[in-house]
Amino acid sequence: MKKNLWLIFVAAVLVIGLALYLFTDVFGNKNADATNAAEAQATAVPVATEAPTEAPTEAPTDAPTEAPTEAPTEAPTEAPTEAPTEAPTEAPTEAPTEAPTEAPTEAPAEASTEASTEASAEASTEEAAAAEPTAQAAAAEPEPTEAPNPVLATFDGEEIRLDEVKTVLISLYNNGYVSSPTDYSTGLQYVLNDRLFQKKIKELGFDQFTEEENEAFKAEAETEWKAAVDSYVSYYLTEDTEEARAKTAQEGDAYFRSMGYSEETLVNSLKDSASYDKLLAYMLEGKDVSVTEDEIRAVFEQYAEQHKSMYAGSVALYEMYQNYYGATSWYVPEGYRGVTHILLKVDEALLTAYQNAENAYEESVTDEAPEGDAELKVARDAAKAAVIASKQDVIDDIYARLANGEDFAALIKEYGEDPGMKDEARLNTGYEVHKESIVYDPAFTAGVFSEKMLNPGDTSDPVVGSYGIHIIHYLRDVPGGYVELTKEISAEIEESLVNQKKSVIYSQIVDEWIAECEVVIDYDALNALNPSAAQQNTAVPAEATEAPTAEAAPATEAPTAEAAPATDAPTAEAAPATDAPTAEATAEKAE
C-alpha cells in the first residue's frame, strides 16, 4: 500500500520505536558499580540492552517532531483567532480611585504662600517615602534569565542538552511512546541511541547514494507531496470547480510548508530510511535466523494451552474477547454450531407490535409467576402469528422447495435479506453460535438450538426475531478444542520467532559498538529535572539479558486475528461488553 505523506513526516517517530526496542535500559549493565547519584554521575554506560526488530519503515528526519494529521481538525485560515480591538486591555474599575469633589482643584489665590510652600513640602516628603519601597523592591527583583538548558550527557565528547531531549519527548509523548512529556530519561535514551546509529551509518558509508538512487528518492518525494496536497483538497474543497481546486491546493501546499515540510525534507527522510535499512541488513549478514517446524509447533501449543485455560467453560468470555476486543484464540470452546439462515423482512408496524407484546409478557414472568400473565402471553402469541402470516406464502414456498431437495444456499440467495449471507465464505462456514452466545438476538440463538435442530442438515421452524423471520439451517458442528495449525498461523509464528532471533543478533552487535563509544551521563542534572526518578536512575542496573525465547514470548507476539479461525464468529462492535448485544449489533451479525 502506498505510504501517505504524513507517514513519512513521522518517520522520526517510527525510528523512535526501533530505538526504544533496541535500548530499553539506557542506564544499563556497564554501570553496575553506581549505587548512588554521586557515583553514577559522569560514569560511561552503554545506551542499550535490547536490540531492534524489523527495519523501521521510516527514518528520522530534520522535519518537526510532529506531523500534520491526515485531516487537520480545523481548516487553516488567514484570519486571526481573535478579532483586533481598540478597546483598552483592562476595563475601567466600577468606581474612580478618588471620589469626585466640587471643590476647586486649585487653592484660592488669597491663600498664603507659606501655607502653599508647607503643603508642597509635605507632599514631596510623602512622595519620596512612597517611592522608597518601590525602589527597594525593584532592586531586590532579579533580572529575567533564560530557561536553564543543562548538559545531560555527552556522546563521544558531543554534548546533549535538555532542549534536544525536550524536542524528542514531544514526539514520544504525542505518539504514545511515553506516558509523560517530562520523562527525560527516555528522551535522553532515544537521543543517545540515535547518535550511535548515525555514527555507524556514517562510518560504514550507508548515507551515500548513487545518482540513480537520489533521482528515485526525489521522484518518490514529489509523488508523496502531491498525494498529501490532493488529500488536503479532498477534505477541504467546498466547491468542485477548477478554480476552487487550484486555490485549495495552494492552501494545502502552504499549510504543509508552514509546518516545516517540503519535498526536500521528504527526500532526506527517504534517505534516512534507506540508510537504516542498509545498517540492519549489514548487521544480519551471514547470520542464520531460520526457524524449524518444531519451534513453530512449540509456540503454537503454548498459546493454544493458554487460550484453553482462559476460555474452556466460559463462552461469554471467549466471545467478548473475540468479538468485542478482536483477540485471537487458538482454542474454541465445545458446543458451537455453524448455521446459515434465510431472513425475511416484515412490516415494521407488525414487528414493533410483536416486540412490544413480547416485552410486556417477559416483564410479567417472575419467580412468583414463572408462567407469566396468561393474557399477555395470548397477546404475544397473536402478535407473533400475525408476523408469520404476513409472509406465509413465501414461507410455504421455501419449505416446499426444501422438501423437493433444493439447496438451502441457493434459496438464501433467492429469498434471503441478510447482507452477511451474501458472503460466499460465510455461506460455507455459517454463523458460529453457541447456546450461551452473547452476540446474537436471543430468539435467533434459541432457534439454532430448537427441538427440530438435532443434526447437521436440519432446518428450523420459522423464528420471529428482532429483524424479521428467520428460517435457520444447521450447517455443521464447529470442532472444539485446539484450532488447526494452518499455514497462515505458522507464518505468523515464524515471523515472530525470526524477529526474536534477529533481536539477539542486534543486541550482540550493539554491545560491541557501545564498547567503542564513550557515553557520559550527568545523573545529577537528570535527576534534578525529575526528582521522583532519581532512585530508579541511580539503582544498580540489571545485567543484559538475551531476547525472550519462544516460551517467554508475550501474548502480543501471537498471530493477529487475520490468522484465527474464529474470525467467522460475528463481531459485536456496537454491543457493550457487559450486556447481551444491542439491536444494532445483532442486526449487523445475525440478520
Coordinates of C-alpha atoms in Angstrom, one line a residue:
M1 CA 0.0 0.0 0.0
K2 CA 1.4 3.4 -0.9
K3 CA 2.6 5.4 2.1
N4 CA 0.8 8.6 2.9
L5 CA 2.9 11.7 3.2
W6 CA 2.3 12.0 6.8
L7 CA 3.7 8.6 7.4
I8 CA 7.0 9.9 6.1
F9 CA 6.5 13.1 8.1
V10 CA 6.6 10.9 11.3
A11 CA 9.5 8.9 10.1
A12 CA 11.5 10.1 13.1
V13 CA 8.7 8.7 15.4
L14 CA 8.9 5.3 13.7
V15 CA 12.7 5.2 14.3
I16 CA 11.9 6.1 17.9
G17 CA 10.1 2.7 18.0
L18 CA 13.2 1.0 16.7
A19 CA 15.4 2.8 19.2
L20 CA 13.2 2.1 22.1
Y21 CA 13.1 -1.6 21.2
L22 CA 16.8 -1.7 20.8
F23 CA 17.6 0.0 24.0
T24 CA 15.1 -0.4 26.8
D25 CA 17.5 0.4 29.6
V26 CA 19.8 3.4 28.8
F27 CA 21.4 3.2 32.2
G28 CA 22.5 -0.4 31.6
N29 CA 24.9 -3.0 32.7
K30 CA 28.1 -1.1 32.4
N31 CA 27.0 1.0 35.4
A32 CA 26.8 -1.8 37.9
D33 CA 29.1 0.0 40.4
A34 CA 26.8 3.0 40.5
T35 CA 24.9 2.8 43.8
N36 CA 24.0 6.5 44.2
A37 CA 23.7 9.7 42.2
A38 CA 27.2 10.9 43.0
E39 CA 28.8 7.6 41.9
A40 CA 26.6 7.5 38.8
Q41 CA 27.4 11.0 37.7
A42 CA 29.9 11.0 34.8
T43 CA 30.0 7.3 34.5
A44 CA 30.3 5.9 31.0
V45 CA 27.5 3.5 30.4
P46 CA 26.1 1.7 27.3
V47 CA 23.0 3.0 25.8
A48 CA 21.3 -0.2 25.2
T49 CA 20.5 -3.7 26.4
E50 CA 18.0 -4.9 23.8
A51 CA 18.0 -4.9 20.0
P52 CA 15.6 -3.7 17.4
T53 CA 13.1 -5.9 15.5
E54 CA 12.5 -5.4 11.8
A55 CA 13.9 -2.4 10.0
P56 CA 12.0 0.8 10.6
T57 CA 9.6 1.7 7.9
E58 CA 10.8 5.3 8.1
A59 CA 13.9 7.1 9.3
P60 CA 14.4 10.1 11.5
T61 CA 14.2 13.4 9.7
D62 CA 15.1 17.0 10.4
A63 CA 11.4 17.9 10.0
P64 CA 9.5 19.0 13.1
T65 CA 8.8 16.2 15.5
E66 CA 5.0 16.5 15.0
A67 CA 3.5 15.8 11.6
P68 CA 0.2 17.2 10.3
T69 CA -2.7 14.8 10.8
E70 CA -4.4 13.3 7.8
A71 CA -7.1 16.0 8.1
P72 CA -6.5 18.9 10.5
T73 CA -9.2 19.4 13.0
E74 CA -9.6 22.9 11.9
A75 CA -9.1 24.4 8.4
P76 CA -6.1 26.8 8.2
T77 CA -7.2 30.3 8.0
E78 CA -5.6 33.6 7.3
A79 CA -7.9 35.3 9.8
P80 CA -6.5 35.9 13.3
T81 CA -8.0 33.7 16.0
E82 CA -9.3 36.8 17.8
A83 CA -10.5 40.0 16.2
P84 CA -8.3 43.0 16.9
T85 CA -9.8 45.7 19.1
E86 CA -9.1 49.2 20.0
A87 CA -10.6 48.7 23.5
P88 CA -8.2 49.0 26.4
T89 CA -6.8 45.7 27.6
E90 CA -8.2 46.4 31.1
A91 CA -11.7 47.6 31.8
P92 CA -12.2 50.6 34.0
T93 CA -13.0 50.0 37.6
E94 CA -16.5 50.4 38.9
A95 CA -15.6 53.4 40.9
P96 CA -12.9 56.1 40.4
T97 CA -9.8 55.6 42.6
E98 CA -10.6 59.0 44.1
A99 CA -14.1 60.4 44.9
P100 CA -15.2 63.3 42.7
T101 CA -15.4 66.7 44.5
E102 CA -16.9 70.0 43.8
A103 CA -14.1 71.9 45.5
P104 CA -11.8 73.7 43.1
T105 CA -8.7 71.8 42.0
E106 CA -6.5 74.7 43.0
A107 CA -6.4 76.6 46.2
P108 CA -7.7 80.2 46.2
A109 CA -5.2 82.9 45.2
E110 CA -5.5 84.5 48.6
A111 CA -4.0 81.5 50.3
S112 CA -0.7 82.4 52.0
T113 CA 2.5 81.4 50.2
E114 CA 3.7 79.9 53.4
A115 CA 0.8 77.5 53.6
S116 CA 1.3 76.6 50.0
T117 CA 5.0 76.0 50.5
E118 CA 4.3 74.0 53.6
A119 CA 1.8 71.8 51.7
S120 CA 4.2 71.3 48.9
A121 CA 7.0 70.3 51.3
E122 CA 4.6 67.7 52.9
A123 CA 3.6 66.4 49.5
S124 CA 7.2 66.0 48.4
T125 CA 8.1 64.2 51.7
E126 CA 5.2 61.8 51.2
E127 CA 6.0 61.1 47.6
A128 CA 9.6 60.3 48.5
A129 CA 8.5 58.0 51.3
A130 CA 6.2 56.2 48.9
A131 CA 8.8 55.9 46.2
E132 CA 11.4 54.4 48.6
P133 CA 9.9 50.9 49.0
T134 CA 9.2 50.7 45.2
A135 CA 12.9 51.4 44.5
Q136 CA 13.9 48.8 47.1
A137 CA 11.6 46.2 45.5
A138 CA 13.0 46.9 42.1
A139 CA 16.5 46.5 43.4
A140 CA 15.6 43.2 45.0
E141 CA 13.8 41.8 42.0
P142 CA 16.2 39.6 40.0
E143 CA 16.7 40.3 36.3
P144 CA 15.0 37.8 34.0
T145 CA 17.2 35.0 32.9
E146 CA 17.0 32.4 30.1
A147 CA 15.5 29.0 30.9
P148 CA 18.2 26.6 32.0
N149 CA 19.5 24.2 29.3
P150 CA 21.9 21.9 31.1
V151 CA 24.1 19.3 29.6
L152 CA 22.6 15.9 30.4
A153 CA 25.1 13.7 28.7
T154 CA 27.9 13.5 26.2
F155 CA 28.3 11.0 23.4
D156 CA 31.9 10.7 22.2
G157 CA 32.5 14.2 23.7
E158 CA 29.5 15.8 22.0
E159 CA 27.1 17.5 24.4
I160 CA 23.4 16.5 24.6
R161 CA 21.4 19.3 26.2
L162 CA 17.9 19.5 27.7
D163 CA 16.4 21.3 24.7
E164 CA 17.3 18.5 22.4
V165 CA 15.8 15.9 24.7
K166 CA 12.6 18.0 25.1
T167 CA 12.1 18.1 21.4
V168 CA 12.3 14.3 21.2
L169 CA 9.9 14.0 24.2
I170 CA 7.2 16.0 22.4
S171 CA 7.2 13.4 19.6
L172 CA 7.5 10.4 22.0
Y173 CA 4.6 11.7 24.1
N174 CA 2.3 12.7 21.3
N175 CA 2.7 9.3 19.7
G176 CA 2.2 7.3 22.8
Y177 CA 5.7 6.0 23.4
V178 CA 5.9 7.6 26.9
S179 CA 3.1 8.5 29.4
S180 CA 4.6 11.8 30.5
P181 CA 6.1 14.7 28.5
T182 CA 8.7 15.0 31.3
D183 CA 10.1 11.5 31.0
Y184 CA 13.6 12.9 30.4
S185 CA 15.3 9.6 30.9
T186 CA 13.6 8.0 28.0
G187 CA 14.1 11.1 25.9
L188 CA 17.8 11.1 26.6
Q189 CA 17.9 7.4 25.9
Y190 CA 16.5 8.0 22.4
V191 CA 18.9 10.8 21.6
L192 CA 21.9 8.6 22.7
N193 CA 20.7 5.7 20.6
D194 CA 20.2 7.9 17.6
R195 CA 23.8 9.2 17.9
L196 CA 25.0 5.7 17.9
F197 CA 23.1 4.7 14.8
Q198 CA 24.1 7.8 12.9
K199 CA 27.7 7.2 13.8
K200 CA 27.7 3.7 12.5
I201 CA 25.8 4.7 9.3
K202 CA 28.4 7.3 8.5
E203 CA 31.4 5.0 9.4
L204 CA 30.0 2.3 7.1
G205 CA 29.1 4.8 4.3
F206 CA 25.4 3.9 4.3
D207 CA 24.5 7.5 3.9
Q208 CA 25.9 7.6 0.4
F209 CA 23.7 7.0 -2.6
T210 CA 24.2 6.8 -6.3
E211 CA 22.8 9.4 -8.7
E212 CA 20.1 6.9 -9.8
E213 CA 19.1 6.4 -6.2
N214 CA 18.9 10.1 -5.5
E215 CA 16.7 10.6 -8.5
A216 CA 14.4 7.8 -7.3
F217 CA 14.1 9.5 -3.8
K218 CA 13.3 12.8 -5.5
A219 CA 10.6 11.2 -7.6
E220 CA 9.0 9.4 -4.7
A221 CA 9.1 12.6 -2.6
E222 CA 7.3 14.5 -5.3
T223 CA 4.7 11.8 -5.6
E224 CA 4.0 11.7 -1.9
W225 CA 3.9 15.5 -1.7
K226 CA 1.2 15.6 -4.4
A227 CA -0.7 12.9 -2.7
A228 CA -0.8 14.9 0.6
V229 CA -1.9 18.1 -1.2
D230 CA -4.6 16.1 -3.1
S231 CA -5.8 14.6 0.2
Y232 CA -6.0 18.1 1.7
V233 CA -8.0 19.3 -1.3
S234 CA -10.4 16.3 -1.0
Y235 CA -11.0 17.2 2.7
Y236 CA -11.4 20.9 2.4
L237 CA -12.8 21.5 -1.1
T238 CA -16.2 23.3 -0.8
E239 CA -16.9 24.0 -4.5
D240 CA -16.0 21.5 -7.2
T241 CA -14.6 23.8 -9.8
E242 CA -11.2 24.0 -11.4
E243 CA -10.6 27.4 -9.8
A244 CA -11.6 26.2 -6.3
R245 CA -9.4 23.1 -6.6
A246 CA -6.4 25.2 -7.6
K247 CA -6.9 27.6 -4.7
T248 CA -7.4 24.8 -2.2
A249 CA -4.3 23.1 -3.5
Q250 CA -2.3 26.2 -2.9
E251 CA -3.7 26.4 0.6
G252 CA -2.7 22.8 1.2
D253 CA 0.8 23.3 -0.1
A254 CA 1.2 26.4 2.1
Y255 CA -0.2 24.6 5.1
F256 CA 2.3 21.8 4.9
R257 CA 5.2 24.2 4.3
S258 CA 4.1 26.3 7.2
M259 CA 4.7 23.3 9.4
G260 CA 8.3 22.9 8.1
Y261 CA 7.7 20.2 5.5
S262 CA 8.8 20.3 1.9
E263 CA 9.9 17.9 -0.9
E264 CA 13.4 18.3 0.4
T265 CA 12.5 17.1 3.9
L266 CA 10.8 14.1 2.3
V267 CA 13.9 13.3 0.3
N268 CA 16.0 13.4 3.4
S269 CA 13.5 11.2 5.2
L270 CA 13.6 8.6 2.4
K271 CA 17.4 8.7 2.5
D272 CA 17.5 8.2 6.3
S273 CA 15.1 5.3 5.9
A274 CA 17.3 3.7 3.3
S275 CA 20.4 4.2 5.5
Y276 CA 18.7 2.4 8.3
D277 CA 17.7 -0.5 6.0
K278 CA 21.3 -0.8 5.0
L279 CA 22.5 -0.8 8.5
L280 CA 20.2 -3.5 9.7
A281 CA 20.9 -5.7 6.6
Y282 CA 24.6 -5.3 7.4
M283 CA 24.1 -6.4 11.0
L284 CA 22.4 -9.6 9.7
E285 CA 25.0 -10.5 7.0
G286 CA 25.9 -14.2 7.3
K287 CA 23.6 -14.8 10.3
D288 CA 21.2 -17.7 10.5
V289 CA 17.7 -16.7 11.6
S290 CA 15.8 -19.6 10.2
V291 CA 13.1 -21.3 12.2
T292 CA 12.2 -25.0 12.4
E293 CA 8.8 -26.7 12.4
D294 CA 9.4 -27.9 15.9
E295 CA 9.9 -24.4 17.1
I296 CA 6.7 -23.2 15.4
R297 CA 4.7 -26.0 16.9
A298 CA 6.1 -25.4 20.4
V299 CA 4.9 -21.8 20.3
F300 CA 1.5 -22.8 18.9
E301 CA 0.9 -25.4 21.6
Q302 CA 2.0 -23.0 24.3
Y303 CA -0.5 -20.3 23.3
A304 CA -3.3 -22.8 22.5
E305 CA -3.0 -24.1 26.0
Q306 CA -3.1 -20.6 27.4
H307 CA -6.3 -19.9 25.5
K308 CA -7.9 -23.1 26.6
S309 CA -7.2 -22.2 30.2
M310 CA -9.0 -18.9 29.6
Y311 CA -12.0 -20.0 27.6
A312 CA -12.9 -23.6 28.4
G313 CA -16.3 -23.4 30.1
S314 CA -16.6 -19.7 29.5
V315 CA -18.3 -18.9 26.2
A316 CA -19.2 -15.4 27.3
L317 CA -15.5 -14.6 28.0
Y318 CA -14.5 -16.2 24.7
E319 CA -17.0 -14.2 22.6
M320 CA -16.3 -11.0 24.5
Y321 CA -12.6 -11.2 23.7
Q322 CA -13.0 -12.4 20.1
N323 CA -15.8 -10.1 19.1
Y324 CA -15.5 -7.0 21.3
Y325 CA -11.7 -6.8 21.5
G326 CA -10.6 -8.5 18.4
A327 CA -8.4 -11.1 20.2
T328 CA -7.2 -14.2 18.6
S329 CA -7.8 -17.7 20.1
W330 CA -6.2 -20.9 19.1
Y331 CA -8.8 -22.8 21.2
V332 CA -12.5 -23.0 20.6
P333 CA -15.0 -24.0 23.4
E334 CA -17.0 -27.1 22.7
G335 CA -20.6 -26.8 21.5
Y336 CA -20.6 -24.3 18.7
R337 CA -22.7 -24.8 15.6
G338 CA -22.3 -23.3 12.2
V339 CA -25.6 -22.1 10.8
T340 CA -26.9 -20.3 7.8
H341 CA -30.4 -18.7 7.5
I342 CA -32.9 -17.0 5.3
L343 CA -34.0 -13.7 6.7
L344 CA -37.4 -12.4 5.6
K345 CA -38.0 -8.7 6.4
V346 CA -41.6 -7.9 7.5
D347 CA -43.7 -4.8 8.0
E348 CA -42.2 -2.6 10.7
A349 CA -45.6 -2.0 12.4
L350 CA -46.2 -5.7 12.8
L351 CA -42.7 -6.3 14.1
T352 CA -42.9 -3.5 16.6
A353 CA -46.3 -4.7 17.8
Y354 CA -44.8 -8.2 18.4
Q355 CA -41.7 -6.8 20.1
N356 CA -43.9 -4.7 22.5
A357 CA -46.1 -7.7 23.2
E358 CA -43.1 -9.9 23.8
N359 CA -41.5 -7.4 26.2
A360 CA -44.7 -7.0 28.1
Y361 CA -45.1 -10.7 28.6
E362 CA -41.4 -11.2 29.6
E363 CA -41.8 -8.5 32.3
S364 CA -44.8 -10.4 33.7
V365 CA -42.6 -13.5 34.3
T366 CA -41.3 -13.6 37.9
D367 CA -40.2 -16.1 40.5
E368 CA -43.7 -15.9 41.9
A369 CA -45.3 -16.2 38.5
P370 CA -42.9 -18.3 36.3
E371 CA -45.6 -18.8 33.6
G372 CA -46.2 -15.1 33.3
D373 CA -49.5 -13.3 32.7
A374 CA -51.9 -15.5 30.7
E375 CA -53.5 -12.6 28.8
L376 CA -50.1 -11.1 27.9
K377 CA -49.0 -14.5 26.7
V378 CA -52.0 -14.8 24.4
A379 CA -51.4 -11.3 23.1
R380 CA -47.7 -12.2 22.4
D381 CA -48.6 -15.3 20.5
A382 CA -51.2 -13.5 18.5
A383 CA -48.7 -10.8 17.5
K384 CA -46.2 -13.5 16.5
A385 CA -48.8 -15.3 14.4
A386 CA -49.6 -12.0 12.6
V387 CA -45.9 -11.5 11.7
I388 CA -45.6 -15.1 10.3
A389 CA -49.0 -14.7 8.5
S390 CA -47.7 -11.7 6.7
K391 CA -45.1 -13.9 4.9
Q392 CA -46.9 -17.2 5.0
D393 CA -47.0 -17.6 1.2
V394 CA -43.2 -17.1 0.9
I395 CA -42.5 -19.4 3.9
D396 CA -44.7 -22.2 2.4
D397 CA -42.9 -21.9 -0.9
I398 CA -39.4 -22.1 0.8
Y399 CA -40.3 -25.2 2.8
A400 CA -41.9 -26.9 -0.2
R401 CA -38.8 -26.3 -2.3
L402 CA -36.6 -27.6 0.5
A403 CA -38.8 -30.8 0.7
N404 CA -38.1 -31.2 -3.0
G405 CA -34.4 -31.3 -2.4
E406 CA -33.4 -27.8 -3.4
D407 CA -30.2 -26.4 -2.0
F408 CA -30.6 -24.2 1.1
A409 CA -27.7 -21.9 0.0
A410 CA -29.5 -21.3 -3.4
L411 CA -32.7 -20.4 -1.6
I412 CA -30.7 -17.9 0.6
K413 CA -29.6 -16.1 -2.5
E414 CA -33.1 -16.0 -3.8
Y415 CA -35.0 -15.1 -0.7
G416 CA -32.6 -14.0 2.0
E417 CA -32.2 -10.4 3.1
D418 CA -29.3 -10.7 5.4
P419 CA -26.2 -8.9 3.9
G420 CA -24.0 -11.3 5.9
M421 CA -25.3 -14.2 3.9
K422 CA -24.1 -12.7 0.6
D423 CA -20.5 -13.5 1.6
E424 CA -19.5 -16.8 0.0
A425 CA -17.1 -17.7 2.8
R426 CA -19.8 -17.1 5.4
L427 CA -22.2 -19.3 3.3
N428 CA -19.6 -22.1 3.5
T429 CA -19.0 -21.9 7.3
G430 CA -22.1 -20.2 8.7
Y431 CA -22.5 -18.1 11.8
E432 CA -20.9 -19.8 14.7
V433 CA -23.5 -20.0 17.5
H434 CA -23.4 -21.5 21.0
K435 CA -26.3 -22.0 23.4
E436 CA -24.6 -19.5 25.7
S437 CA -23.7 -17.0 22.9
I438 CA -23.9 -13.3 23.8
V439 CA -23.6 -11.7 20.4
Y440 CA -26.9 -12.8 18.8
D441 CA -30.6 -12.0 19.2
P442 CA -31.7 -14.5 21.8
A443 CA -34.6 -15.5 19.6
F444 CA -32.1 -16.4 16.9
T445 CA -29.9 -18.4 19.3
A446 CA -33.0 -20.2 20.6
G447 CA -33.9 -21.1 17.0
V448 CA -30.5 -22.6 16.4
F449 CA -30.9 -25.0 19.3
S450 CA -34.6 -25.7 18.9
E451 CA -36.1 -29.2 19.0
K452 CA -36.0 -29.6 15.3
M453 CA -32.3 -28.8 15.1
L454 CA -30.8 -32.1 16.1
N455 CA -28.3 -32.9 13.4
P456 CA -26.4 -31.1 10.6
G457 CA -28.8 -30.7 7.7
D458 CA -31.9 -29.9 9.8
T459 CA -34.0 -26.8 9.3
S460 CA -35.8 -24.9 12.0
D461 CA -39.4 -23.7 12.1
P462 CA -39.9 -20.0 11.3
V463 CA -38.3 -17.9 14.1
V464 CA -39.5 -14.4 14.7
G465 CA -36.7 -12.2 15.9
S466 CA -35.8 -8.6 16.1
Y467 CA -35.3 -8.2 12.4
G468 CA -37.9 -10.4 10.9
I469 CA -38.5 -14.1 10.3
H470 CA -35.5 -16.5 10.3
I471 CA -35.5 -19.9 8.6
I472 CA -32.3 -21.5 10.0
H473 CA -30.2 -24.3 8.5
Y474 CA -28.0 -26.4 10.7
L475 CA -24.9 -26.5 8.5
R476 CA -22.2 -28.1 10.7
D477 CA -20.7 -28.7 14.1
V478 CA -17.8 -26.4 14.8
P479 CA -14.8 -28.5 16.1
G480 CA -14.0 -27.7 19.7
G481 CA -10.5 -27.7 21.1
Y482 CA -7.3 -26.5 19.5
V483 CA -7.7 -25.0 16.1
E484 CA -5.7 -26.4 13.2
L485 CA -2.2 -25.1 12.8
T486 CA -2.7 -23.6 9.4
K487 CA -0.2 -22.1 7.0
E488 CA -1.3 -18.7 8.0
I489 CA -0.8 -19.3 11.7
S490 CA 2.6 -21.0 11.0
A491 CA 3.7 -17.9 9.0
E492 CA 2.7 -15.6 11.9
I493 CA 4.7 -17.7 14.4
E494 CA 7.7 -18.0 12.1
E495 CA 7.8 -14.2 11.7
S496 CA 7.7 -13.7 15.4
L497 CA 10.5 -16.2 16.1
V498 CA 12.7 -14.8 13.3
N499 CA 12.3 -11.3 14.8
Q500 CA 13.4 -12.7 18.2
K501 CA 16.5 -14.3 16.7
K502 CA 17.3 -11.0 14.9
S503 CA 16.9 -9.2 18.2
V504 CA 19.6 -11.4 19.8
I505 CA 22.0 -10.7 16.9
Y506 CA 21.3 -7.0 17.0
S507 CA 21.9 -6.9 20.8
Q508 CA 25.2 -8.7 20.4
I509 CA 26.4 -6.3 17.7
V510 CA 25.2 -3.2 19.6
D511 CA 27.1 -4.3 22.7
E512 CA 30.3 -4.4 20.5
W513 CA 29.5 -0.9 19.1
I514 CA 28.8 0.5 22.5
A515 CA 32.2 -0.6 23.8
E516 CA 33.7 1.6 21.1
C517 CA 31.9 4.7 22.3
E518 CA 32.2 7.0 25.3
V519 CA 28.9 7.8 26.9
V520 CA 28.9 10.0 30.0
I521 CA 25.6 10.8 31.7
D522 CA 25.2 13.6 34.3
Y523 CA 22.8 11.9 36.6
D524 CA 22.6 14.9 39.0
A525 CA 21.4 17.1 36.2
L526 CA 19.0 14.4 35.0
N527 CA 17.6 13.7 38.5
A528 CA 17.2 17.4 39.2
L529 CA 14.7 17.6 36.3
N530 CA 12.6 14.7 37.7
P531 CA 13.5 14.0 41.4
S532 CA 10.9 11.2 41.6
A533 CA 13.0 9.2 39.1
A534 CA 16.3 9.7 41.0
Q535 CA 16.1 6.4 42.8
Q536 CA 15.4 4.5 39.6
N537 CA 18.3 6.2 37.7
T538 CA 20.8 5.5 40.5
A539 CA 19.9 1.9 41.3
V540 CA 22.3 -0.8 40.3
P541 CA 21.2 -1.8 36.8
A542 CA 20.5 -5.4 35.8
E543 CA 22.8 -7.3 33.6
A544 CA 21.8 -7.5 30.0
T545 CA 19.7 -10.4 29.1
E546 CA 19.0 -12.3 25.9
A547 CA 15.9 -11.7 23.8
P548 CA 13.0 -13.7 25.1
T549 CA 12.6 -17.2 24.0
A550 CA 9.5 -18.6 22.4
E551 CA 8.3 -19.8 25.8
A552 CA 8.7 -16.3 27.2
A553 CA 7.2 -14.5 24.3
P554 CA 4.5 -12.0 25.2
A555 CA 1.0 -12.6 24.1
T556 CA 1.3 -9.8 21.6
E557 CA 3.6 -11.9 19.6
A558 CA 0.8 -14.3 18.8
P559 CA -0.7 -14.1 15.3
T560 CA -3.3 -11.5 14.7
A561 CA -7.0 -12.1 14.2
E562 CA -6.4 -12.4 10.5
A563 CA -5.0 -15.9 11.1
A564 CA -7.5 -17.0 13.6
P565 CA -10.2 -19.5 12.6
A566 CA -12.6 -17.9 15.0
T567 CA -13.0 -14.8 12.8
D568 CA -16.1 -16.2 11.3
A569 CA -17.8 -15.5 14.6
P570 CA -19.6 -12.2 14.2
T571 CA -18.1 -9.2 15.8
A572 CA -20.1 -7.0 18.1
E573 CA -18.8 -3.6 17.7
A574 CA -22.0 -1.9 18.8
A575 CA -22.6 -4.2 21.8
P576 CA -21.5 -3.2 25.3
A577 CA -19.1 -5.7 26.8
T578 CA -21.3 -6.4 29.8
D579 CA -24.7 -6.8 28.1
A580 CA -26.2 -9.0 25.5
P581 CA -25.9 -7.5 22.1
T582 CA -28.0 -4.5 21.3
A583 CA -30.3 -4.4 18.3
E584 CA -27.7 -2.7 16.2
A585 CA -25.1 -5.4 17.0
T586 CA -27.5 -8.2 16.3
A587 CA -28.7 -6.7 13.1
E588 CA -25.1 -6.5 11.9
K589 CA -24.3 -10.0 12.8
A590 CA -27.3 -12.2 12.6
E591 CA -29.8 -10.5 10.2

